[in-house]
mmCIF file of C-alpha atoms in Angstrom:
data_model
loop_
_atom_site.group_PDB
_atom_site.id
_atom_site.type_symbol
_atom_site.label_atom_id
_atom_site.label_comp_id
_atom_site.label_asym_id
_atom_site.label_seq_id
_atom_site.Cartn_x
_atom_site.Cartn_y
_atom_site.Cartn_z
ATOM 1 C CA MET A 1 -33.441 -0.149 -18.750
ATOM 2 C CA THR A 2 -36.075 0.791 -16.214
ATOM 3 C CA TYR A 3 -35.914 3.599 -13.719
ATOM 4 C CA THR A 4 -36.351 3.474 -9.969
ATOM 5 C CA ARG A 5 -38.625 5.492 -7.690
ATOM 6 C CA LYS A 6 -35.620 7.369 -6.262
ATOM 7 C CA GLU A 7 -34.461 8.289 -9.774
ATOM 8 C CA LEU A 8 -37.958 9.516 -10.650
ATOM 9 C CA ASN A 9 -38.058 11.609 -7.459
ATOM 10 C CA ALA A 10 -34.640 13.066 -8.304
ATOM 11 C CA ILE A 11 -35.728 13.904 -11.858
ATOM 12 C CA ASN A 12 -38.854 15.589 -10.505
ATOM 13 C CA SER A 13 -36.739 17.617 -8.072
ATOM 14 C CA ILE A 14 -34.606 18.802 -10.985
ATOM 15 C CA LEU A 15 -37.649 19.604 -13.123
ATOM 16 C CA THR A 16 -39.482 21.512 -10.380
ATOM 17 C CA SER A 17 -36.341 23.525 -9.586
ATOM 18 C CA LEU A 18 -36.523 24.694 -13.213
ATOM 19 C CA GLY A 19 -40.205 25.604 -12.933
ATOM 20 C CA GLN A 20 -41.302 22.510 -14.866
ATOM 21 C CA ALA A 21 -44.181 20.249 -13.903
ATOM 22 C CA PRO A 22 -43.209 16.947 -12.261
ATOM 23 C CA VAL A 23 -43.829 13.734 -14.195
ATOM 24 C CA THR A 24 -45.383 10.477 -13.027
ATOM 25 C CA ALA A 25 -43.204 8.323 -15.280
ATOM 26 C CA ILE A 26 -40.093 8.721 -17.361
ATOM 27 C CA ASP A 27 -41.840 7.233 -20.366
ATOM 28 C CA SER A 28 -45.094 5.410 -20.912
ATOM 29 C CA ASP A 29 -43.420 1.983 -20.643
ATOM 30 C CA GLY A 30 -40.887 3.006 -17.967
ATOM 31 C CA ASP A 31 -37.976 2.764 -20.390
ATOM 32 C CA LEU A 32 -35.131 5.243 -19.931
ATOM 33 C CA SER A 33 -33.552 4.425 -23.272
ATOM 34 C CA TYR A 34 -35.902 6.709 -25.191
ATOM 35 C CA PRO A 35 -37.678 9.249 -22.955
ATOM 36 C CA THR A 36 -40.243 11.119 -25.046
ATOM 37 C CA ASN A 37 -40.001 14.386 -23.102
ATOM 38 C CA PRO A 38 -36.718 16.170 -23.930
ATOM 39 C CA ASP A 39 -36.587 17.936 -20.535
ATOM 40 C CA VAL A 40 -36.977 14.593 -18.758
ATOM 41 C CA ALA A 41 -34.267 13.079 -20.948
ATOM 42 C CA MET A 42 -31.947 15.998 -20.184
ATOM 43 C CA ALA A 43 -32.708 15.824 -16.450
ATOM 44 C CA TYR A 44 -32.023 12.085 -16.350
ATOM 45 C CA SER A 45 -28.779 12.273 -18.334
ATOM 46 C CA THR A 46 -27.588 15.194 -16.186
ATOM 47 C CA LEU A 47 -28.447 13.244 -13.031
ATOM 48 C CA MET A 48 -26.395 10.236 -14.200
ATOM 49 C CA GLU A 49 -23.446 12.435 -15.300
ATOM 50 C CA VAL A 50 -23.365 14.244 -11.968
ATOM 51 C CA SER A 51 -23.730 10.993 -10.034
ATOM 52 C CA GLU A 52 -20.591 9.635 -11.675
ATOM 53 C CA GLU A 53 -18.771 12.960 -11.281
ATOM 54 C CA VAL A 54 -19.581 13.218 -7.560
ATOM 55 C CA GLN A 55 -18.736 9.577 -6.883
ATOM 56 C CA SER A 56 -15.415 10.115 -8.692
ATOM 57 C CA GLU A 57 -14.408 12.473 -5.885
ATOM 58 C CA GLY A 58 -14.113 9.402 -3.645
ATOM 59 C CA TRP A 59 -16.258 9.029 -0.528
ATOM 60 C CA THR A 60 -16.139 6.613 2.360
ATOM 61 C CA PHE A 61 -19.124 4.688 0.972
ATOM 62 C CA ASN A 62 -17.515 3.949 -2.400
ATOM 63 C CA GLN A 63 -13.843 3.383 -1.573
ATOM 64 C CA GLU A 64 -12.397 0.064 -0.554
ATOM 65 C CA LYS A 65 -8.808 -0.608 0.450
ATOM 66 C CA HIS A 66 -6.871 -3.851 -0.056
ATOM 67 C CA TYR A 67 -9.499 -5.282 -2.406
ATOM 68 C CA PRO A 68 -8.307 -8.563 -3.971
ATOM 69 C CA ILE A 69 -8.918 -9.058 -7.672
ATOM 70 C CA ASP A 70 -8.146 -12.475 -9.092
ATOM 71 C CA VAL A 71 -6.472 -12.992 -12.421
ATOM 72 C CA ASP A 72 -8.630 -14.796 -14.966
ATOM 73 C CA ASP A 73 -7.786 -18.030 -16.810
ATOM 74 C CA GLN A 74 -5.589 -16.041 -19.258
ATOM 75 C CA ASN A 75 -3.591 -14.600 -16.296
ATOM 76 C CA GLU A 76 -5.106 -11.159 -16.945
ATOM 77 C CA ILE A 77 -6.933 -8.831 -14.571
ATOM 78 C CA PRO A 78 -10.260 -7.671 -16.023
ATOM 79 C CA VAL A 79 -11.458 -4.346 -14.619
ATOM 80 C CA PRO A 80 -15.000 -4.614 -13.201
ATOM 81 C CA LEU A 81 -17.479 -2.420 -15.102
ATOM 82 C CA ASN A 82 -18.513 -0.454 -12.019
ATOM 83 C CA VAL A 83 -14.982 0.681 -11.130
ATOM 84 C CA LEU A 84 -14.186 4.396 -11.303
ATOM 85 C CA GLN A 85 -10.584 4.090 -10.166
ATOM 86 C CA LEU A 86 -8.294 1.144 -9.541
ATOM 87 C CA ASP A 87 -4.891 1.669 -7.909
ATOM 88 C CA LEU A 88 -2.385 -0.817 -6.583
ATOM 89 C CA CYS A 89 -2.260 -0.907 -2.798
ATOM 90 C CA GLU A 90 0.705 0.797 -1.245
ATOM 91 C CA ASP A 91 0.722 -2.121 1.138
ATOM 92 C CA ARG A 92 -1.445 -5.131 1.777
ATOM 93 C CA VAL A 93 -2.503 -7.138 4.763
ATOM 94 C CA LEU A 94 -2.002 -10.889 4.823
ATOM 95 C CA TRP A 95 -4.650 -12.498 7.021
ATOM 96 C CA THR A 96 -3.823 -15.754 8.719
ATOM 97 C CA THR A 97 -5.812 -17.765 11.231
ATOM 98 C CA ASP A 98 -3.820 -16.651 14.264
ATOM 99 C CA ASN A 99 -2.399 -13.222 13.420
ATOM 100 C CA VAL A 100 -2.242 -10.360 10.973
ATOM 101 C CA THR A 101 0.989 -9.576 9.168
ATOM 102 C CA LYS A 102 1.473 -6.310 7.282
ATOM 103 C CA MET A 103 3.490 -6.720 4.103
ATOM 104 C CA ASP A 104 4.737 -3.305 2.965
ATOM 105 C CA ASN A 105 4.885 -2.607 -0.757
ATOM 106 C CA VAL A 106 4.557 -6.262 -1.726
ATOM 107 C CA THR A 107 2.245 -5.581 -4.636
ATOM 108 C CA LYS A 108 4.146 -2.462 -5.748
ATOM 109 C CA ASN A 109 7.342 -4.502 -5.945
ATOM 110 C CA TYR A 110 5.695 -6.935 -8.324
ATOM 111 C CA TYR A 111 3.839 -4.431 -10.530
ATOM 112 C CA PRO A 112 5.057 -0.862 -10.068
ATOM 113 C CA GLU A 113 3.283 0.727 -13.056
ATOM 114 C CA LEU A 114 -0.236 -0.548 -13.690
ATOM 115 C CA VAL A 115 -2.792 1.261 -15.839
ATOM 116 C CA GLN A 116 -6.200 0.368 -17.251
ATOM 117 C CA ARG A 117 -6.251 -0.468 -20.952
ATOM 118 C CA ASN A 118 -8.827 -2.286 -23.038
ATOM 119 C CA GLY A 119 -10.907 -3.168 -19.981
ATOM 120 C CA LYS A 120 -8.049 -4.854 -18.129
ATOM 121 C CA MET A 121 -4.930 -3.960 -16.190
ATOM 122 C CA TYR A 122 -1.680 -3.442 -18.083
ATOM 123 C CA ASP A 123 1.814 -3.586 -16.563
ATOM 124 C CA LYS A 124 3.761 -0.731 -18.193
ATOM 125 C CA ALA A 125 7.072 -1.725 -16.603
ATOM 126 C CA ASN A 126 6.997 -5.241 -18.054
ATOM 127 C CA HIS A 127 4.864 -4.393 -21.131
ATOM 128 C CA THR A 128 2.276 -7.079 -20.541
ATOM 129 C CA TYR A 129 -1.295 -7.828 -19.541
ATOM 130 C CA LYS A 130 -0.130 -11.064 -17.869
ATOM 131 C CA PHE A 131 0.227 -11.411 -14.095
ATOM 132 C CA ASN A 132 1.752 -14.208 -12.057
ATOM 133 C CA GLN A 133 0.514 -13.065 -8.631
ATOM 134 C CA ASN A 134 -2.994 -14.085 -7.626
ATOM 135 C CA PRO A 135 -4.825 -12.188 -6.296
ATOM 136 C CA VAL A 136 -3.500 -8.675 -6.857
ATOM 137 C CA PHE A 137 -4.588 -6.162 -4.215
ATOM 138 C CA PHE A 138 -6.057 -2.799 -5.191
ATOM 139 C CA ASP A 139 -7.548 0.316 -3.674
ATOM 140 C CA VAL A 140 -10.866 0.605 -5.492
ATOM 141 C CA MET A 141 -13.321 3.435 -6.051
ATOM 142 C CA TRP A 142 -16.698 1.981 -7.035
ATOM 143 C CA LEU A 143 -19.519 3.531 -9.081
ATOM 144 C CA TYR A 144 -22.792 2.682 -7.357
ATOM 145 C CA PRO A 145 -26.334 2.859 -8.754
ATOM 146 C CA PHE A 146 -28.243 5.959 -7.651
ATOM 147 C CA ASP A 147 -30.408 3.983 -5.198
ATOM 148 C CA ASP A 148 -27.363 2.591 -3.358
ATOM 149 C CA ILE A 149 -25.840 5.998 -2.616
ATOM 150 C CA PRO A 150 -26.360 7.411 0.899
ATOM 151 C CA THR A 151 -29.263 9.878 1.074
ATOM 152 C CA VAL A 152 -27.146 12.926 1.913
ATOM 153 C CA ILE A 153 -24.882 12.274 -1.091
ATOM 154 C CA ARG A 154 -27.933 11.718 -3.329
ATOM 155 C CA ASP A 155 -29.289 15.094 -2.196
ATOM 156 C CA PHE A 156 -26.000 16.736 -3.150
ATOM 157 C CA ILE A 157 -26.062 15.016 -6.559
ATOM 158 C CA VAL A 158 -29.620 16.216 -7.221
ATOM 159 C CA ALA A 159 -28.793 19.782 -6.147
ATOM 160 C CA ARG A 160 -25.719 19.862 -8.392
ATOM 161 C CA ALA A 161 -27.666 18.358 -11.307
ATOM 162 C CA ALA A 162 -30.330 21.056 -10.873
ATOM 163 C CA VAL A 163 -27.665 23.785 -11.158
ATOM 164 C CA ILE A 164 -26.277 22.248 -14.339
ATOM 165 C CA ALA A 165 -29.766 21.745 -15.786
ATOM 166 C CA CYS A 166 -30.567 25.378 -15.037
ATOM 167 C CA MET A 167 -27.525 26.465 -17.048
ATOM 168 C CA ARG A 168 -28.483 24.160 -19.924
ATOM 169 C CA ILE A 169 -32.196 24.932 -20.111
ATOM 170 C CA LEU A 170 -33.047 28.257 -18.485
ATOM 171 C CA GLY A 171 -29.977 30.430 -18.453
ATOM 172 C CA ASP A 172 -31.682 32.446 -15.698
ATOM 173 C CA GLY A 173 -28.976 34.037 -13.532
ATOM 174 C CA ASN A 174 -31.220 34.546 -10.481
ATOM 175 C CA GLN A 175 -32.505 30.979 -10.504
ATOM 176 C CA TYR A 176 -28.950 29.739 -11.039
ATOM 177 C CA GLN A 177 -27.729 31.612 -7.941
ATOM 178 C CA MET A 178 -30.563 30.260 -5.794
ATOM 179 C CA LEU A 179 -29.878 26.711 -6.946
ATOM 180 C CA GLN A 180 -26.160 27.198 -6.321
ATOM 181 C CA GLN A 181 -26.898 28.144 -2.722
ATOM 182 C CA ARG A 182 -28.845 24.914 -2.341
ATOM 183 C CA GLU A 183 -25.942 22.978 -3.890
ATOM 184 C CA LEU A 184 -23.469 24.535 -1.436
ATOM 185 C CA TYR A 185 -25.718 23.652 1.494
ATOM 186 C CA CYS A 186 -26.101 20.043 0.294
ATOM 187 C CA ARG A 187 -22.364 19.756 -0.274
ATOM 188 C CA SER A 188 -21.691 20.942 3.276
ATOM 189 C CA GLN A 189 -24.130 18.292 4.545
ATOM 190 C CA ALA A 190 -22.357 15.657 2.456
ATOM 191 C CA MET A 191 -18.985 16.729 3.847
ATOM 192 C CA GLU A 192 -20.341 16.550 7.384
ATOM 193 C CA TYR A 193 -21.579 13.027 6.644
ATOM 194 C CA GLU A 194 -18.144 12.159 5.260
ATOM 195 C CA THR A 195 -16.247 13.413 8.284
ATOM 196 C CA THR A 196 -18.475 11.643 10.803
#
């Protein structure tokens, strides 16, 4: 797995916030699987953990309502790998050529208790992985690669990762407080982005 320029910049931001020298590459061959520098490895893993954690909060850029997911040839619904959360729609919209009809609780009536198990959706009410409706409509929260996240959210992720890295590596209370102030500022910017 190779890294991107934005990931390298984020890692360098984390490292410099800890008083470390920035790096020009993650590893000599650009492979993130085995970074040779332990601080770089820790910074990268922290960045990816925080990215998933922040995206799990649910933002306008990574949530999609009424997303249709087709059943496969075994009548099962596989969960896409980049899904953080998958919930049945409370309602769905049926699009036709001449009008739009809202169908309240159609999907809920068919499958009231769906959960993710073994990489696919499971119907707890009927005790089955099999579905006879196609497609089934979901509200989805996606996990996006770091480069595809809006800049203001990326800044918040980097600031939060720097705070966590400071706790893990330095344990310096003063540096931790300064980095926390930066995190709070970046979070407020992210919230402003979200509300506009």
